[in-house]
Amino acid sequence: MKTKETILNDAQRCLMCHLPACDRACPTGTEPSGIIQSLHLENEEGARRQAAARTQCLTCEVPRCEQACARKHTDHALHIREICRTLVAEASHSCTLRTVDELPAQTPDLALSFCGVRCQNPFFLASSPVASSFDMCRRAFDAGWAGISYKTISFYHSREVSPRFDSLPASRPATFGGFKNLEQLSPRPAEENFDILSRLKAEYPEKVIIASIMGQTEEEWTRLARMAEEAGADLIECNFSCPQMVRQGLGSDIGQDPELIALYTRATRQGSRLPVIAKMTPNIGNMEPPAIAAIANGADALAAINTIKSITRIHTGNFSSYPDIAGRSAVGGYSGRAVKPIALRFVRDLAAYPPLAGVPLFGIGGITTWRDALDFLLLGCTAVQVCTAVMEYGYRIIHHLTEGLSTYMQQQGYRSVDELRGLALPHIVPPEQLDRNRRLHAVIHRRHCIGCGRCHLSCQDGGHQAIRLEGLRPEVDKSRCVGCGLCTLVCPTGACRLEEETSVEADTRSRKPISGLRKIPHI
């Protein structure tokens, strides 16, 4: 039986196929892809529940699923049978796991209110290519998304380039580490787009429709806002932040100028009584001044962040950047997993700023799993919007987002999403408030050490020269170790850990492990 860490790492190699060959090959109809994809998207509890109901893997003699696995065409197939068997055994026999029967009887309610508008859950599609047509939005609603911020509507005529996307890959094939785009606004006429919103609202009255708009003059902002309300939108989102517009005074040019934000927010408010959301740009040092300008002039809520101005890489043949458009490129918007830490920083700044206390906040930026979404909620967001992960995996991820969040809330005893909001804010403090008397040191756990020497190399060249090698055995010099934690981050097996000394001067030191520093995640 494989270890938990091994099956997690293997599941991360899954290609997330649309019509998985492993499902079609399984003679018992187990559909192992559901289990694997749940693990891939960090929905471990969902994977266990599925595995517990599919015990056929325990008696499978010929793993046809592995023989059919598409991953074998890139290197080697996933060990699907072993992954399923490990989870089945764990779900059936482990006393440490909380089964469904052991969870609190009350199911958490994912519904919430945003600016007085009821939302079925906190998950929305961001204004982007993923919400840019009637059929796309309809499929998203059918999949379970609570609402959409429709691709920005304007009277400005966008002429797109081809190609318009680039990505920096993560460690796994066909996975975005970061994503660059040069796409602008909706290419459809404003009247056609508002007709689409009207039809969506008529067919899905319980779903939330956000009209994202961008004008070039005060008159255009007012007119677009009026048309959004007439179309039946629930909320208006002012796009003050698109980083790849070709004219000055549009997109992120507005978001960097509090005076322009004030002007266009007032213009939007003149055109509609609907709640107004100001979508902020991260291409600025401090987001609070433009956010204050928006709220002071009629905005009811904020959304952060839009994409970050970027150049991903340079073509070494013709020296263009990517995406390469006939030998040229341009600065574009960066999104995906790589921007999440930056998005969280801005979200925290807004949520913790006293003049903005109580202002509803949409969190955007790098949300791929329910754990990502939880981070935004804990830092003060009311709801979240997702784009790049949908472009990568499709609308289907909503199941893993809602199931993962609901399970976490159930296990922790939270009854509503509102109870999670802002719980992390008191724990993010100015540097001068950190405990600078605390001292940790590294400990090497022999049972997990494989003698790779990574901890020694990093400590020697990037740390405090506290780890030496005795053959292939790393040893920690406690007199040099300052507890920086670098070794715990590079160790591939979790053998390096930090422990706290209860008395620095004592000859005999009792230690306790510090949680949250192991590199390998737990199932």
Coordinates of C-alpha atoms in Angstrom, one line a residue:
M1 CA 0.0 0.0 0.0
K2 CA 1.4 3.4 -1.0
T3 CA 1.8 6.2 1.5
K4 CA -0.6 9.2 1.7
E5 CA 2.2 11.5 0.4
T6 CA 2.9 9.2 -2.5
I7 CA -0.7 9.1 -3.7
L8 CA -1.1 12.8 -3.3
N9 CA 1.9 13.5 -5.5
D10 CA 0.8 10.9 -8.0
A11 CA -2.7 12.5 -8.2
Q12 CA -1.1 15.8 -8.9
R13 CA 0.2 14.3 -12.2
C14 CA -3.3 13.7 -13.5
L15 CA -4.0 15.4 -16.8
M16 CA -7.6 16.2 -15.7
C17 CA -9.0 14.7 -19.0
H18 CA -12.4 15.8 -20.3
L19 CA -13.6 12.3 -21.1
P20 CA -11.2 10.2 -19.0
A21 CA -10.0 7.0 -20.6
C22 CA -9.6 5.4 -17.2
D23 CA -13.3 5.6 -16.6
R24 CA -14.2 4.1 -20.0
A25 CA -11.7 1.2 -19.3
C26 CA -12.9 0.3 -15.9
P27 CA -15.0 -2.9 -16.1
T28 CA -16.9 -2.2 -12.9
G29 CA -17.9 1.3 -13.7
T30 CA -16.0 2.7 -10.8
E31 CA -15.1 6.0 -12.5
P32 CA -11.7 6.5 -10.8
S33 CA -11.3 9.9 -12.4
G34 CA -13.6 11.4 -9.9
I35 CA -11.4 10.2 -7.1
I36 CA -8.2 11.3 -8.8
Q37 CA -9.5 14.7 -9.8
S38 CA -10.8 15.4 -6.3
L39 CA -7.3 14.8 -5.0
H40 CA -5.8 16.9 -7.7
L41 CA -7.9 19.9 -6.7
E42 CA -7.2 19.3 -3.0
N43 CA -10.7 18.0 -2.2
E44 CA -9.3 15.1 -0.2
E45 CA -12.5 14.5 1.8
G46 CA -14.5 14.3 -1.4
A47 CA -12.0 11.7 -2.7
R48 CA -12.4 9.6 0.4
R49 CA -16.1 9.6 0.3
Q50 CA -16.1 8.5 -3.3
A51 CA -13.5 5.8 -2.6
A52 CA -15.5 4.5 0.4
A53 CA -18.4 3.8 -1.9
R54 CA -16.3 2.1 -4.6
T55 CA -14.6 -0.9 -3.0
Q56 CA -14.3 -2.8 -6.3
C57 CA -10.7 -1.5 -6.5
L58 CA -9.8 -3.8 -3.6
T59 CA -10.4 -6.9 -5.6
C60 CA -9.3 -5.6 -9.0
E61 CA -6.6 -7.9 -10.5
V62 CA -6.0 -6.2 -13.8
P63 CA -5.8 -2.4 -13.6
R64 CA -7.3 -1.6 -17.0
C65 CA -7.7 2.0 -15.9
E66 CA -3.9 2.4 -15.7
Q67 CA -3.4 0.7 -19.1
A68 CA -5.7 3.3 -20.6
C69 CA -4.4 6.3 -18.6
A70 CA -3.6 9.2 -21.0
R71 CA -0.7 10.2 -18.8
K72 CA 1.4 7.3 -20.0
H73 CA 1.8 9.1 -23.3
T74 CA 3.9 11.8 -21.6
D75 CA 5.9 9.6 -19.2
H76 CA 4.1 6.9 -17.3
A77 CA 0.5 6.2 -16.1
L78 CA -0.8 7.1 -12.8
H79 CA -1.0 4.3 -10.2
I80 CA -4.8 4.6 -10.2
R81 CA -5.5 1.3 -8.5
E82 CA -3.1 1.9 -5.7
I83 CA -4.5 5.4 -5.1
C84 CA -8.0 4.1 -4.9
R85 CA -7.1 1.2 -2.7
T86 CA -5.2 3.4 -0.3
L87 CA -8.2 5.7 0.0
V88 CA -10.7 2.9 0.4
A89 CA -8.6 1.3 3.1
E90 CA -8.1 4.6 4.9
A91 CA -11.8 5.5 4.7
S92 CA -12.8 2.0 6.0
H93 CA -10.3 1.4 8.8
S94 CA -8.6 4.5 10.0
C95 CA -9.8 5.5 13.4
T96 CA -8.3 9.0 13.1
L97 CA -10.5 10.0 10.2
R98 CA -13.9 11.6 10.8
T99 CA -16.5 9.8 8.7
V100 CA -19.6 11.4 7.4
D101 CA -21.6 9.9 10.3
E102 CA -19.2 11.5 12.8
L103 CA -19.6 15.0 11.4
P104 CA -22.0 17.5 12.9
A105 CA -25.5 16.7 11.8
Q106 CA -26.2 20.3 10.5
T107 CA -25.0 20.9 7.0
P108 CA -23.3 24.3 6.5
D109 CA -25.2 26.9 4.5
L110 CA -23.0 28.3 1.7
A111 CA -25.6 30.9 0.8
L112 CA -24.8 34.5 1.6
S113 CA -25.8 38.1 0.8
F114 CA -23.6 40.5 -1.2
C115 CA -24.8 44.1 -1.1
G116 CA -28.3 42.7 -0.3
V117 CA -28.3 40.3 -3.2
R118 CA -28.7 36.6 -2.2
C119 CA -26.1 34.3 -3.6
Q120 CA -26.4 30.5 -3.5
N121 CA -22.7 30.1 -2.7
P122 CA -19.6 32.4 -2.6
F123 CA -18.3 31.3 -6.1
F124 CA -18.6 33.5 -9.1
L125 CA -17.0 33.7 -12.6
A126 CA -14.8 36.7 -13.0
S127 CA -15.3 39.1 -15.9
S128 CA -13.2 37.4 -18.5
P129 CA -13.3 34.9 -21.4
V130 CA -15.0 32.4 -19.1
A131 CA -18.1 34.5 -18.9
S132 CA -18.5 36.0 -22.4
S133 CA -21.5 34.4 -24.1
F134 CA -25.0 33.2 -23.3
D135 CA -24.2 29.5 -23.8
M136 CA -21.1 29.7 -21.7
C137 CA -22.9 31.4 -18.8
R138 CA -25.8 29.0 -19.0
R139 CA -23.4 26.0 -18.8
A140 CA -21.7 27.6 -15.8
F141 CA -25.1 28.2 -14.0
D142 CA -26.1 24.6 -14.7
A143 CA -22.8 23.4 -13.2
G144 CA -23.5 25.2 -10.0
W145 CA -21.8 28.6 -10.0
A146 CA -23.7 31.2 -8.0
G147 CA -23.2 34.0 -10.4
I148 CA -21.2 35.6 -13.2
S149 CA -19.5 38.9 -13.7
Y150 CA -20.0 39.1 -17.5
K151 CA -17.1 40.1 -19.7
T152 CA -16.7 43.9 -19.7
I153 CA -19.3 45.7 -21.8
S154 CA -18.3 48.9 -23.5
F155 CA -18.9 51.1 -26.5
Y156 CA -15.2 50.8 -27.2
H157 CA -14.6 48.5 -30.2
S158 CA -12.0 45.9 -29.2
R159 CA -9.8 44.4 -31.9
E160 CA -8.1 41.3 -30.5
V161 CA -4.7 39.9 -31.4
S162 CA -3.9 36.3 -32.2
P163 CA -2.5 34.5 -30.3
R164 CA -3.3 36.4 -27.1
F165 CA -2.4 34.0 -24.3
D166 CA 0.8 32.7 -22.7
S167 CA 1.6 30.7 -19.6
L168 CA 4.6 29.9 -17.4
P169 CA 4.2 26.2 -16.6
A170 CA 4.1 24.8 -13.1
S171 CA 6.0 21.6 -12.3
R172 CA 3.3 19.5 -13.9
P173 CA 2.6 19.2 -17.6
A174 CA -0.3 21.2 -19.1
T175 CA -0.6 23.2 -15.8
F176 CA -0.5 26.9 -15.5
G177 CA 1.9 28.3 -13.0
G178 CA 1.1 31.8 -14.2
F179 CA -1.1 33.0 -17.1
K180 CA -0.6 36.1 -19.3
N181 CA -3.3 37.5 -21.6
L182 CA -3.6 40.4 -24.0
E183 CA -7.4 40.2 -24.3
Q184 CA -9.4 43.3 -23.9
L185 CA -13.2 43.8 -23.6
S186 CA -16.2 42.0 -25.1
P187 CA -16.1 42.2 -28.9
R188 CA -19.9 42.3 -29.1
P189 CA -21.8 45.5 -29.3
A190 CA -23.1 46.8 -26.0
E191 CA -26.7 46.3 -27.0
E192 CA -26.1 42.6 -27.8
N193 CA -24.4 42.0 -24.5
F194 CA -27.1 43.5 -22.5
D195 CA -29.7 41.4 -24.4
I196 CA -27.6 38.4 -23.3
L197 CA -27.8 39.5 -19.7
S198 CA -31.5 40.0 -20.0
R199 CA -32.0 36.5 -21.4
L200 CA -29.8 34.9 -18.7
K201 CA -31.7 36.6 -15.9
A202 CA -35.0 35.5 -17.4
E203 CA -33.9 31.9 -17.6
Y204 CA -32.0 31.9 -14.3
P205 CA -33.7 34.3 -11.9
E206 CA -32.0 32.8 -8.9
K207 CA -28.5 33.3 -10.2
V208 CA -26.6 36.6 -9.7
I209 CA -25.8 38.7 -12.8
I210 CA -23.1 41.3 -12.5
A211 CA -22.7 43.7 -15.4
S212 CA -19.0 44.7 -15.8
I213 CA -18.8 48.0 -17.6
M214 CA -16.2 50.4 -18.9
G215 CA -16.8 53.8 -20.4
Q216 CA -14.5 56.4 -22.0
T217 CA -16.5 59.4 -20.8
E218 CA -18.8 60.3 -18.0
E219 CA -21.8 60.1 -20.4
E220 CA -20.8 56.6 -21.4
W221 CA -20.4 55.3 -17.8
T222 CA -23.9 56.7 -17.0
R223 CA -25.5 55.3 -20.1
L224 CA -23.9 51.8 -19.6
A225 CA -25.1 51.8 -16.0
R226 CA -28.6 52.6 -17.1
M227 CA -28.6 49.9 -19.7
A228 CA -27.3 47.3 -17.1
E229 CA -30.2 48.0 -14.8
E230 CA -32.7 47.9 -17.7
A231 CA -31.3 44.5 -18.7
G232 CA -32.1 43.1 -15.2
A233 CA -28.5 42.9 -13.8
D234 CA -28.3 42.5 -10.0
L235 CA -25.0 44.4 -9.6
I236 CA -22.7 46.7 -11.6
E237 CA -19.0 46.2 -11.6
C238 CA -16.9 49.2 -12.8
N239 CA -13.8 47.9 -14.5
F240 CA -11.2 50.4 -13.3
S241 CA -8.4 48.0 -13.8
C242 CA -7.9 46.2 -17.1
P243 CA -4.1 46.4 -17.8
Q244 CA -4.0 45.9 -21.5
M245 CA -6.1 48.7 -23.0
V246 CA -4.6 50.5 -25.9
R247 CA -5.9 54.0 -25.1
Q248 CA -5.1 56.2 -22.1
G249 CA -7.8 56.9 -19.7
L250 CA -9.1 53.3 -19.8
G251 CA -8.7 50.3 -17.6
S252 CA -5.9 50.4 -15.0
D253 CA -5.1 54.0 -16.0
I254 CA -8.4 54.9 -14.1
G255 CA -7.6 52.6 -11.2
Q256 CA -4.3 54.5 -10.5
D257 CA -6.0 57.8 -10.4
P258 CA -8.4 58.5 -7.4
E259 CA -9.8 61.6 -9.2
L260 CA -10.8 59.6 -12.3
I261 CA -12.3 56.9 -10.1
A262 CA -14.3 59.5 -8.2
L263 CA -15.5 61.0 -11.5
Y264 CA -16.5 57.8 -13.1
T265 CA -18.0 56.2 -10.0
R266 CA -20.3 59.3 -9.7
A267 CA -21.2 59.0 -13.3
T268 CA -22.1 55.3 -12.8
R269 CA -24.2 56.1 -9.8
Q270 CA -26.2 58.7 -11.8
G271 CA -27.2 56.0 -14.2
S272 CA -28.4 53.3 -11.8
R273 CA -29.7 52.5 -8.4
L274 CA -28.1 49.0 -8.4
P275 CA -25.2 48.3 -6.0
V276 CA -21.9 49.3 -7.6
I277 CA -18.7 47.4 -7.3
A278 CA -15.3 49.1 -8.0
K279 CA -12.8 46.6 -9.5
M280 CA -9.4 47.7 -8.4
T281 CA -6.0 47.4 -10.1
P282 CA -2.9 45.9 -8.4
N283 CA -0.7 48.0 -10.6
I284 CA -0.2 50.5 -7.8
G285 CA 1.7 50.7 -4.5
N286 CA -1.3 51.2 -2.2
M287 CA -4.9 50.4 -3.1
E288 CA -6.6 52.2 -0.3
P289 CA -6.6 55.7 -1.7
P290 CA -8.5 54.8 -5.0
A291 CA -10.7 52.4 -3.0
I292 CA -11.7 55.2 -0.7
A293 CA -12.4 57.5 -3.7
A294 CA -14.7 54.8 -5.1
I295 CA -16.7 54.3 -1.9
A296 CA -16.9 58.0 -1.1
N297 CA -18.4 58.7 -4.5
G298 CA -21.1 56.0 -4.6
A299 CA -19.6 52.5 -4.9
D300 CA -21.0 50.0 -2.5
A301 CA -18.4 47.3 -2.7
L302 CA -14.9 46.5 -4.0
A303 CA -13.3 43.7 -6.1
A304 CA -9.6 42.9 -6.0
I305 CA -7.5 42.1 -7.8
N306 CA -7.5 42.5 -11.6
T307 CA -4.5 41.1 -13.5
I308 CA -0.9 42.4 -13.0
K309 CA 1.0 44.1 -15.8
S310 CA 3.6 41.6 -16.9
I311 CA 6.1 40.2 -19.5
T312 CA 6.4 36.5 -19.1
R313 CA 9.4 35.5 -21.2
I314 CA 11.4 36.5 -24.3
H315 CA 11.6 34.6 -27.6
T316 CA 15.3 33.8 -28.0
G317 CA 15.0 33.7 -31.8
N318 CA 13.3 37.0 -32.7
F319 CA 13.5 38.7 -29.3
S320 CA 9.8 39.2 -29.1
S321 CA 7.9 38.5 -25.9
Y322 CA 5.1 35.9 -25.6
P323 CA 2.5 35.6 -27.0
D324 CA 4.4 36.3 -30.2
I325 CA 2.3 38.3 -32.7
A326 CA 4.3 38.5 -35.9
G327 CA 7.5 39.2 -34.1
R328 CA 6.0 41.7 -31.5
S329 CA 4.2 41.5 -28.2
A330 CA 3.1 43.8 -25.5
V331 CA 2.8 44.1 -21.7
G332 CA -0.3 42.0 -20.6
G333 CA -2.2 41.0 -17.6
Y334 CA -0.8 38.2 -15.4
S335 CA -3.1 35.8 -13.4
G336 CA -3.2 32.3 -12.1
R337 CA -1.6 30.6 -9.1
A338 CA 1.4 32.9 -9.2
V339 CA -0.5 36.0 -8.3
K340 CA -2.5 34.7 -5.3
P341 CA 0.0 35.9 -2.7
I342 CA -0.1 39.4 -4.2
A343 CA -3.9 39.3 -4.3
L344 CA -4.1 38.3 -0.7
R345 CA -1.9 41.1 0.3
F346 CA -4.1 43.7 -1.4
V347 CA -7.3 42.1 0.0
R348 CA -5.9 42.2 3.5
D349 CA -4.9 45.9 3.1
L350 CA -8.5 46.8 2.1
A351 CA -10.2 44.6 4.7
A352 CA -8.0 45.9 7.5
Y353 CA -8.2 49.6 6.6
P354 CA -10.6 51.3 9.1
P355 CA -12.2 53.7 6.7
L356 CA -13.3 50.7 4.6
A357 CA -14.7 48.7 7.5
G358 CA -17.8 46.8 6.5
V359 CA -17.4 47.3 2.8
P360 CA -18.2 44.0 1.0
L361 CA -15.3 42.6 -0.9
F362 CA -14.9 40.2 -3.9
G363 CA -11.6 38.4 -3.8
I364 CA -10.0 37.6 -7.1
G365 CA -6.6 36.2 -8.1
G366 CA -5.2 32.7 -8.3
I367 CA -8.1 30.8 -6.9
T368 CA -7.9 27.2 -8.0
T369 CA -9.0 25.1 -5.0
W370 CA -11.4 25.5 -2.1
R371 CA -8.4 26.1 0.1
D372 CA -7.5 29.1 -2.0
A373 CA -11.0 30.5 -1.7
L374 CA -10.9 30.0 2.0
D375 CA -7.8 32.1 2.3
F376 CA -9.7 35.0 0.7
L377 CA -12.7 34.6 3.0
L378 CA -10.5 34.4 6.1
L379 CA -8.9 37.7 5.1
G380 CA -12.2 39.5 4.9
C381 CA -13.8 38.7 1.5
T382 CA -17.6 38.1 1.3
A383 CA -17.3 36.1 -2.0
V384 CA -14.7 35.2 -4.6
Q385 CA -14.4 35.3 -8.4
V386 CA -12.5 32.7 -10.5
C387 CA -11.1 33.0 -14.0
T388 CA -7.8 31.2 -14.8
A389 CA -8.6 28.0 -13.1
V390 CA -11.8 27.7 -15.2
M391 CA -9.8 28.4 -18.4
E392 CA -7.5 25.5 -17.3
Y393 CA -10.0 23.0 -15.9
G394 CA -13.5 24.0 -17.0
Y395 CA -16.7 24.9 -15.1
R396 CA -16.6 21.4 -13.4
I397 CA -14.3 22.7 -10.6
I398 CA -17.3 24.3 -8.9
H399 CA -18.2 20.9 -7.5
H400 CA -14.8 20.6 -5.8
L401 CA -14.9 24.2 -4.6
T402 CA -18.3 23.8 -2.9
E403 CA -17.8 20.3 -1.6
G404 CA -14.3 21.1 -0.2
L405 CA -15.5 24.3 1.5
S406 CA -18.6 22.8 2.9
T407 CA -16.7 19.8 4.3
Y408 CA -14.2 22.0 6.0
M409 CA -17.0 24.1 7.5
Q410 CA -18.8 21.0 8.7
Q411 CA -15.7 19.6 10.3
Q412 CA -14.9 22.8 12.1
G413 CA -18.4 23.6 13.2
Y414 CA -19.1 26.6 11.1
R415 CA -22.7 27.0 10.0
S416 CA -22.4 29.9 7.5
V417 CA -19.8 31.5 5.2
D418 CA -20.2 34.7 7.1
E419 CA -18.7 33.1 10.2
L420 CA -15.4 32.7 8.3
R421 CA -15.0 36.2 7.1
G422 CA -12.0 38.0 8.5
L423 CA -10.9 35.4 11.0
A424 CA -7.3 35.7 9.9
L425 CA -7.1 39.5 10.0
P426 CA -6.1 39.9 13.6
H427 CA -3.2 37.5 13.0
I428 CA -1.6 39.6 10.2
V429 CA 0.3 42.3 12.1
P430 CA 3.0 45.0 11.5
P431 CA 6.6 43.7 11.6
E432 CA 7.3 45.4 14.9
Q433 CA 4.5 43.4 16.6
L434 CA 6.1 40.0 15.8
D435 CA 7.8 38.0 18.6
R436 CA 11.5 38.4 18.0
N437 CA 12.5 36.6 21.1
R438 CA 11.2 33.2 19.9
R439 CA 14.0 30.8 18.8
L440 CA 13.6 27.6 16.9
H441 CA 16.1 25.2 15.4
A442 CA 16.2 22.5 12.7
V443 CA 16.0 18.8 13.5
I444 CA 16.6 16.0 11.0
H445 CA 14.3 13.0 11.4
R446 CA 16.3 10.1 10.2
R447 CA 13.4 7.9 9.4
H448 CA 12.4 10.2 6.6
C449 CA 15.8 11.4 5.4
I450 CA 17.0 10.0 2.1
G451 CA 20.4 11.6 2.1
C452 CA 19.9 13.9 -0.9
G453 CA 21.8 16.8 0.7
R454 CA 19.5 19.5 -0.3
C455 CA 19.2 20.9 3.2
H456 CA 23.0 21.1 3.5
L457 CA 23.4 22.8 0.1
S458 CA 20.7 25.4 0.8
C459 CA 21.9 26.1 4.3
Q460 CA 25.5 26.5 3.2
D461 CA 24.8 28.8 0.2
G462 CA 21.6 30.5 1.2
G463 CA 21.3 30.2 5.0
H464 CA 23.6 30.2 8.1
Q465 CA 25.9 27.2 7.4
A466 CA 24.3 25.3 10.2
I467 CA 23.9 21.9 8.5
R468 CA 27.0 19.8 7.7
L469 CA 27.2 16.4 6.0
E470 CA 28.7 13.4 7.7
G471 CA 28.8 11.1 4.7
L472 CA 25.3 11.3 3.5
R473 CA 23.9 12.1 6.9
P474 CA 23.0 15.8 7.6
E475 CA 23.8 17.1 11.1
V476 CA 22.6 20.3 12.6
D477 CA 24.9 22.6 14.4
K478 CA 22.5 24.2 16.9
S479 CA 25.0 26.9 17.8
R480 CA 24.7 28.2 14.2
C481 CA 21.0 27.4 13.5
V482 CA 18.8 30.4 13.7
G483 CA 15.5 28.6 12.8
C484 CA 15.0 30.3 9.5
G485 CA 13.1 27.3 8.0
L486 CA 14.9 27.2 4.6
C487 CA 15.8 23.5 5.1
T488 CA 12.1 22.6 5.7
L489 CA 11.1 24.2 2.4
V490 CA 13.7 22.4 0.2
C491 CA 13.5 19.0 1.9
P492 CA 11.5 16.6 -0.4
T493 CA 10.4 14.2 2.3
G494 CA 9.6 16.3 5.3
A495 CA 12.6 15.0 7.2
C496 CA 13.7 18.6 8.2
R497 CA 11.5 20.2 10.8
L498 CA 11.7 23.1 13.2
E499 CA 11.3 22.6 16.9
E500 CA 11.0 25.0 19.7
E501 CA 13.3 25.1 22.7
T502 CA 11.4 25.6 25.9
S503 CA 14.6 26.9 27.6
V504 CA 17.5 28.1 25.4
E505 CA 20.1 27.8 28.2
A506 CA 19.0 24.5 29.6
D507 CA 21.4 21.5 29.1
T508 CA 18.5 19.2 28.4
R509 CA 16.1 20.7 26.0
S510 CA 12.5 19.4 25.6
R511 CA 11.1 20.1 22.1
K512 CA 7.8 20.2 20.4
P513 CA 7.2 20.3 16.6
I514 CA 6.0 23.5 15.0
S515 CA 2.9 22.9 12.8
G516 CA 2.5 24.2 9.3
L517 CA 6.2 23.9 8.2
R518 CA 6.2 20.5 6.7
K519 CA 6.4 20.6 2.9
I520 CA 4.3 17.5 2.2
P521 CA 0.6 18.1 2.6
H522 CA -1.5 15.7 4.6
I523 CA -4.6 13.8 3.4

